[in-house]
Amino acid sequence: MTRAARLFVAVGLACAAAAACSRARETATTSTAPVTMSSRASNDAGSSIDGLVPPGWRIEQRHDADLNGDGRTDALLVLRQGDVAVPPRTLLVALAANGPSTYAANATNATLIPSDASGQIEDPLMDGGIEVRPQEFDVTLMFAAASGSAQTATVRYRFHWQNGCFQLVEFRRAETNRASLDIRDVTANLITGEVASTTGNESSGDKKIVRSRLTNLSPRCLPDLPGGLDYDPTRN
């Protein structure tokens, strides 16, 4: 069983039939063809935002902020391919270039946001999923089966511009069973190594917190992260 499959079991994202479940996992965790950025992005003058979008893709979300602290407005893009309910998506950080209203692609990730053409999972970006602040942004993914499971999980990745890249500085996974109201939350600070794991029940109010530390604090930059169904820094 793959790590992605084990995570599906762990958060209860069960499918109605074994064959359909296998197809959903495979589709949701298999990366799409690499997104090739326009060669103009490497020029000092930069490119327009539209010039950074590969053929067959379109901009689904755009968020503007000074992402690298140089006093200029950059853009975080969510690119989308196709019109299925949970399509292939790519995160692209476009930093302001030297030319007026031009940008250069700085970092991309085509695997963090899962895709699924089978209809077995809800859209992980159903609530938007992106928040930006100066030198920082959050990507929040929601995982739930389209039918047949009461278990849900919300996973938040917080990236901060440091050491020349958009580095993952905080990870949080919050799991809830909508039937029993049992919860399991994990928050990991990837700078200090501190981890807080909370288990309990929302109805009874009973909660237990266990604190630990990460054993691996190697920097994790945006392009380095695997699919959102696979990655958990407390297990990697």
CSV table of C-alpha atoms in Angstrom, one decimal:
chain,number,residue,atom,x,y,z
A,1,MET,CA,0.0,0.0,0.0
A,2,THR,CA,1.4,3.4,-0.9
A,3,ARG,CA,1.9,6.2,1.6
A,4,ALA,CA,-1.0,8.1,-0.2
A,5,ALA,CA,-3.3,5.1,0.2
A,6,ARG,CA,-2.4,4.9,3.9
A,7,LEU,CA,-3.2,8.6,4.3
A,8,PHE,CA,-6.6,8.0,2.7
A,9,VAL,CA,-7.3,5.3,5.2
A,10,ALA,CA,-6.0,7.4,8.1
A,11,VAL,CA,-8.3,10.3,7.4
A,12,GLY,CA,-11.2,8.1,6.4
A,13,LEU,CA,-11.5,9.1,2.8
A,14,ALA,CA,-13.1,5.8,1.9
A,15,CYS,CA,-14.6,5.1,-1.5
A,16,ALA,CA,-17.7,3.2,-2.3
A,17,ALA,CA,-16.1,0.4,-4.3
A,18,ALA,CA,-12.6,-1.0,-4.3
A,19,ALA,CA,-12.0,-0.5,-8.0
A,20,ALA,CA,-13.3,3.1,-7.9
A,21,CYS,CA,-11.2,3.8,-4.8
A,22,SER,CA,-8.1,2.6,-6.5
A,23,ARG,CA,-8.8,4.9,-9.5
A,24,ALA,CA,-9.5,7.9,-7.3
A,25,ARG,CA,-6.2,7.5,-5.3
A,26,GLU,CA,-4.2,7.0,-8.5
A,27,THR,CA,-5.7,10.0,-10.2
A,28,ALA,CA,-5.5,12.2,-7.1
A,29,THR,CA,-1.9,11.5,-6.4
A,30,THR,CA,-0.3,11.2,-9.8
A,31,SER,CA,1.4,14.3,-11.0
A,32,THR,CA,0.3,15.8,-14.3
A,33,ALA,CA,2.7,16.6,-17.2
A,34,PRO,CA,5.2,19.3,-16.1
A,35,VAL,CA,4.2,22.9,-16.6
A,36,THR,CA,6.7,24.5,-18.9
A,37,MET,CA,7.1,28.2,-18.3
A,38,SER,CA,7.6,30.7,-21.0
A,39,SER,CA,11.3,31.2,-21.9
A,40,ARG,CA,10.6,34.9,-21.6
A,41,ALA,CA,10.5,34.5,-17.8
A,42,SER,CA,14.2,34.1,-17.7
A,43,ASN,CA,14.8,37.5,-19.3
A,44,ASP,CA,15.7,40.5,-17.1
A,45,ALA,CA,12.7,42.4,-18.6
A,46,GLY,CA,10.4,39.7,-17.6
A,47,SER,CA,7.0,38.8,-19.1
A,48,SER,CA,3.4,39.7,-18.7
A,49,ILE,CA,1.4,37.5,-16.3
A,50,ASP,CA,-0.4,35.9,-19.3
A,51,GLY,CA,3.0,35.2,-20.9
A,52,LEU,CA,3.8,32.9,-17.9
A,53,VAL,CA,0.7,30.7,-18.5
A,54,PRO,CA,1.4,27.6,-20.6
A,55,PRO,CA,-0.9,26.6,-23.5
A,56,GLY,CA,-3.9,24.7,-22.3
A,57,TRP,CA,-3.8,26.3,-18.8
A,58,ARG,CA,-5.6,29.3,-17.4
A,59,ILE,CA,-5.4,31.5,-14.3
A,60,GLU,CA,-8.0,30.3,-11.7
A,61,GLN,CA,-6.8,32.5,-8.9
A,62,ARG,CA,-4.4,35.5,-8.7
A,63,HIS,CA,-3.2,37.1,-5.4
A,64,ASP,CA,-1.0,40.2,-5.4
A,65,ALA,CA,1.4,41.1,-2.6
A,66,ASP,CA,5.1,41.9,-2.0
A,67,LEU,CA,6.1,38.2,-1.6
A,68,ASN,CA,9.9,38.6,-1.4
A,69,GLY,CA,10.2,41.9,0.5
A,70,ASP,CA,11.8,44.0,-2.3
A,71,GLY,CA,9.0,46.7,-2.2
A,72,ARG,CA,7.4,45.6,-5.4
A,73,THR,CA,4.1,43.8,-6.0
A,74,ASP,CA,4.4,40.1,-6.9
A,75,ALA,CA,1.7,37.6,-7.8
A,76,LEU,CA,0.8,34.1,-6.6
A,77,LEU,CA,-1.1,32.2,-9.2
A,78,VAL,CA,-3.2,29.1,-9.2
A,79,LEU,CA,-3.2,27.7,-12.7
A,80,ARG,CA,-5.9,25.3,-13.8
A,81,GLN,CA,-6.0,22.8,-16.7
A,82,GLY,CA,-9.4,21.5,-18.0
A,83,ASP,CA,-12.9,21.7,-16.6
A,84,VAL,CA,-13.3,18.6,-14.5
A,85,ALA,CA,-14.5,19.2,-10.9
A,86,VAL,CA,-11.0,18.6,-9.4
A,87,PRO,CA,-8.6,19.5,-12.3
A,88,PRO,CA,-4.8,19.5,-12.4
A,89,ARG,CA,-3.5,22.7,-10.8
A,90,THR,CA,-0.2,24.4,-10.5
A,91,LEU,CA,1.0,27.0,-8.0
A,92,LEU,CA,3.2,29.6,-9.6
A,93,VAL,CA,5.0,32.4,-7.8
A,94,ALA,CA,5.7,35.3,-10.2
A,95,LEU,CA,8.1,37.9,-8.9
A,96,ALA,CA,8.1,41.5,-10.2
A,97,ALA,CA,10.8,41.9,-12.9
A,98,ASN,CA,12.6,44.9,-14.2
A,99,GLY,CA,10.2,45.9,-16.9
A,100,PRO,CA,6.9,47.7,-16.2
A,101,SER,CA,4.1,45.3,-15.2
A,102,THR,CA,6.3,42.3,-15.9
A,103,TYR,CA,7.1,39.2,-13.9
A,104,ALA,CA,9.5,36.3,-13.8
A,105,ALA,CA,8.5,32.8,-12.6
A,106,ASN,CA,10.3,32.1,-9.4
A,107,ALA,CA,8.8,28.9,-8.1
A,108,THR,CA,6.2,26.3,-9.2
A,109,ASN,CA,4.6,23.2,-7.8
A,110,ALA,CA,2.3,21.0,-9.9
A,111,THR,CA,1.7,18.3,-7.4
A,112,LEU,CA,0.8,19.9,-4.0
A,113,ILE,CA,-2.9,20.4,-4.9
A,114,PRO,CA,-4.4,17.0,-5.8
A,115,SER,CA,-6.4,16.4,-8.9
A,116,ASP,CA,-9.2,13.8,-9.4
A,117,ALA,CA,-11.1,13.1,-12.6
A,118,SER,CA,-13.1,10.2,-11.0
A,119,GLY,CA,-15.4,12.3,-8.8
A,120,GLN,CA,-14.4,10.4,-5.7
A,121,ILE,CA,-13.2,13.4,-3.7
A,122,GLU,CA,-14.4,17.0,-3.2
A,123,ASP,CA,-12.5,19.9,-4.6
A,124,PRO,CA,-9.6,20.6,-2.2
A,125,LEU,CA,-9.9,24.3,-3.1
A,126,MET,CA,-13.7,24.5,-2.6
A,127,ASP,CA,-13.3,27.4,-0.2
A,128,GLY,CA,-10.6,29.3,-2.1
A,129,GLY,CA,-7.6,27.9,-0.2
A,130,ILE,CA,-5.1,30.7,-0.7
A,131,GLU,CA,-4.1,33.6,1.6
A,132,VAL,CA,-1.2,36.0,0.9
A,133,ARG,CA,0.6,38.5,3.2
A,134,PRO,CA,3.9,40.3,2.7
A,135,GLN,CA,6.6,37.7,2.3
A,136,GLU,CA,4.2,34.9,3.2
A,137,PHE,CA,1.3,32.8,1.9
A,138,ASP,CA,-0.9,30.0,3.1
A,139,VAL,CA,-2.2,27.1,1.0
A,140,THR,CA,-5.2,25.3,2.7
A,141,LEU,CA,-6.5,22.1,1.2
A,142,MET,CA,-9.7,20.4,2.3
A,143,PHE,CA,-10.0,16.6,1.9
A,144,ALA,CA,-13.4,14.8,1.9
A,145,ALA,CA,-14.9,11.9,0.1
A,146,ALA,CA,-17.7,12.9,-2.3
A,147,SER,CA,-19.8,10.2,-0.7
A,148,GLY,CA,-19.6,7.3,1.8
A,149,SER,CA,-17.4,8.8,4.5
A,150,ALA,CA,-17.9,11.2,7.4
A,151,GLN,CA,-14.2,11.8,7.8
A,152,THR,CA,-12.7,15.1,6.7
A,153,ALA,CA,-9.3,16.7,6.9
A,154,THR,CA,-8.1,20.3,6.4
A,155,VAL,CA,-4.4,20.7,5.7
A,156,ARG,CA,-2.6,24.1,5.8
A,157,TYR,CA,0.8,24.8,4.5
A,158,ARG,CA,2.4,28.2,5.4
A,159,PHE,CA,5.3,29.4,3.3
A,160,HIS,CA,7.6,32.3,4.1
A,161,TRP,CA,10.3,34.0,1.9
A,162,GLN,CA,13.6,33.1,3.5
A,163,ASN,CA,17.0,31.7,2.5
A,164,GLY,CA,16.2,32.6,-1.1
A,165,CYS,CA,13.1,30.5,-1.5
A,166,PHE,CA,9.5,30.2,-0.3
A,167,GLN,CA,10.1,27.8,2.6
A,168,LEU,CA,7.5,25.8,4.4
A,169,VAL,CA,7.5,27.1,7.9
A,170,GLU,CA,4.4,25.7,9.4
A,171,PHE,CA,2.2,22.6,8.7
A,172,ARG,CA,-1.2,21.9,10.2
A,173,ARG,CA,-3.6,19.0,9.6
A,174,ALA,CA,-7.0,19.0,11.3
A,175,GLU,CA,-9.1,15.8,11.0
A,176,THR,CA,-12.7,15.6,12.0
A,177,ASN,CA,-15.3,12.8,11.9
A,178,ARG,CA,-18.6,14.5,11.2
A,179,ALA,CA,-20.5,11.6,12.7
A,180,SER,CA,-18.7,11.0,16.0
A,181,LEU,CA,-17.1,14.5,16.3
A,182,ASP,CA,-13.7,12.8,17.1
A,183,ILE,CA,-10.8,15.1,16.2
A,184,ARG,CA,-7.1,14.8,15.6
A,185,ASP,CA,-5.0,17.9,15.0
A,186,VAL,CA,-1.3,18.1,14.3
A,187,THR,CA,0.6,21.4,14.1
A,188,ALA,CA,4.3,21.4,13.3
A,189,ASN,CA,6.7,24.4,13.3
A,190,LEU,CA,9.4,23.6,10.8
A,191,ILE,CA,11.7,26.4,12.1
A,192,THR,CA,11.8,25.4,15.8
A,193,GLY,CA,10.8,21.7,15.3
A,194,GLU,CA,8.0,21.9,17.8
A,195,VAL,CA,5.0,19.6,17.2
A,196,ALA,CA,1.7,19.6,19.0
A,197,SER,CA,-0.7,16.7,18.5
A,198,THR,CA,-4.3,17.0,19.8
A,199,THR,CA,-6.8,14.2,20.0
A,200,GLY,CA,-10.3,14.3,21.5
A,201,ASN,CA,-14.0,14.9,20.9
A,202,GLU,CA,-15.7,18.2,20.0
A,203,SER,CA,-19.0,17.1,21.7
A,204,SER,CA,-17.6,16.1,25.0
A,205,GLY,CA,-14.8,18.6,25.1
A,206,ASP,CA,-12.3,16.0,26.1
A,207,LYS,CA,-8.9,16.8,24.5
A,208,LYS,CA,-5.3,15.5,25.0
A,209,ILE,CA,-2.3,17.3,23.7
A,210,VAL,CA,1.1,15.6,23.2
A,211,ARG,CA,4.2,17.6,22.4
A,212,SER,CA,7.2,16.3,20.5
A,213,ARG,CA,9.9,17.6,18.1
A,214,LEU,CA,10.7,17.0,14.5
A,215,THR,CA,13.9,15.0,13.8
A,216,ASN,CA,14.4,16.5,10.3
A,217,LEU,CA,14.6,20.3,10.0
A,218,SER,CA,16.0,20.4,6.5
A,219,PRO,CA,14.5,23.4,4.6
A,220,ARG,CA,11.5,22.5,2.5
A,221,CYS,CA,10.9,24.9,-0.4
A,222,LEU,CA,7.7,25.1,-2.4
A,223,PRO,CA,9.0,23.2,-5.5
A,224,ASP,CA,10.2,20.4,-3.3
A,225,LEU,CA,6.9,19.3,-1.8
A,226,PRO,CA,5.1,16.2,-3.1
A,227,GLY,CA,1.3,15.8,-3.5
A,228,GLY,CA,-0.9,17.1,-0.7
A,229,LEU,CA,-2.2,13.6,0.0
A,230,ASP,CA,1.3,12.3,0.6
A,231,TYR,CA,3.2,14.9,2.6
A,232,ASP,CA,3.4,15.1,6.4
A,233,PRO,CA,6.6,16.5,7.9
A,234,THR,CA,5.9,14.6,11.2
A,235,ARG,CA,6.2,11.3,9.2
A,236,ASN,CA,8.9,12.3,6.7
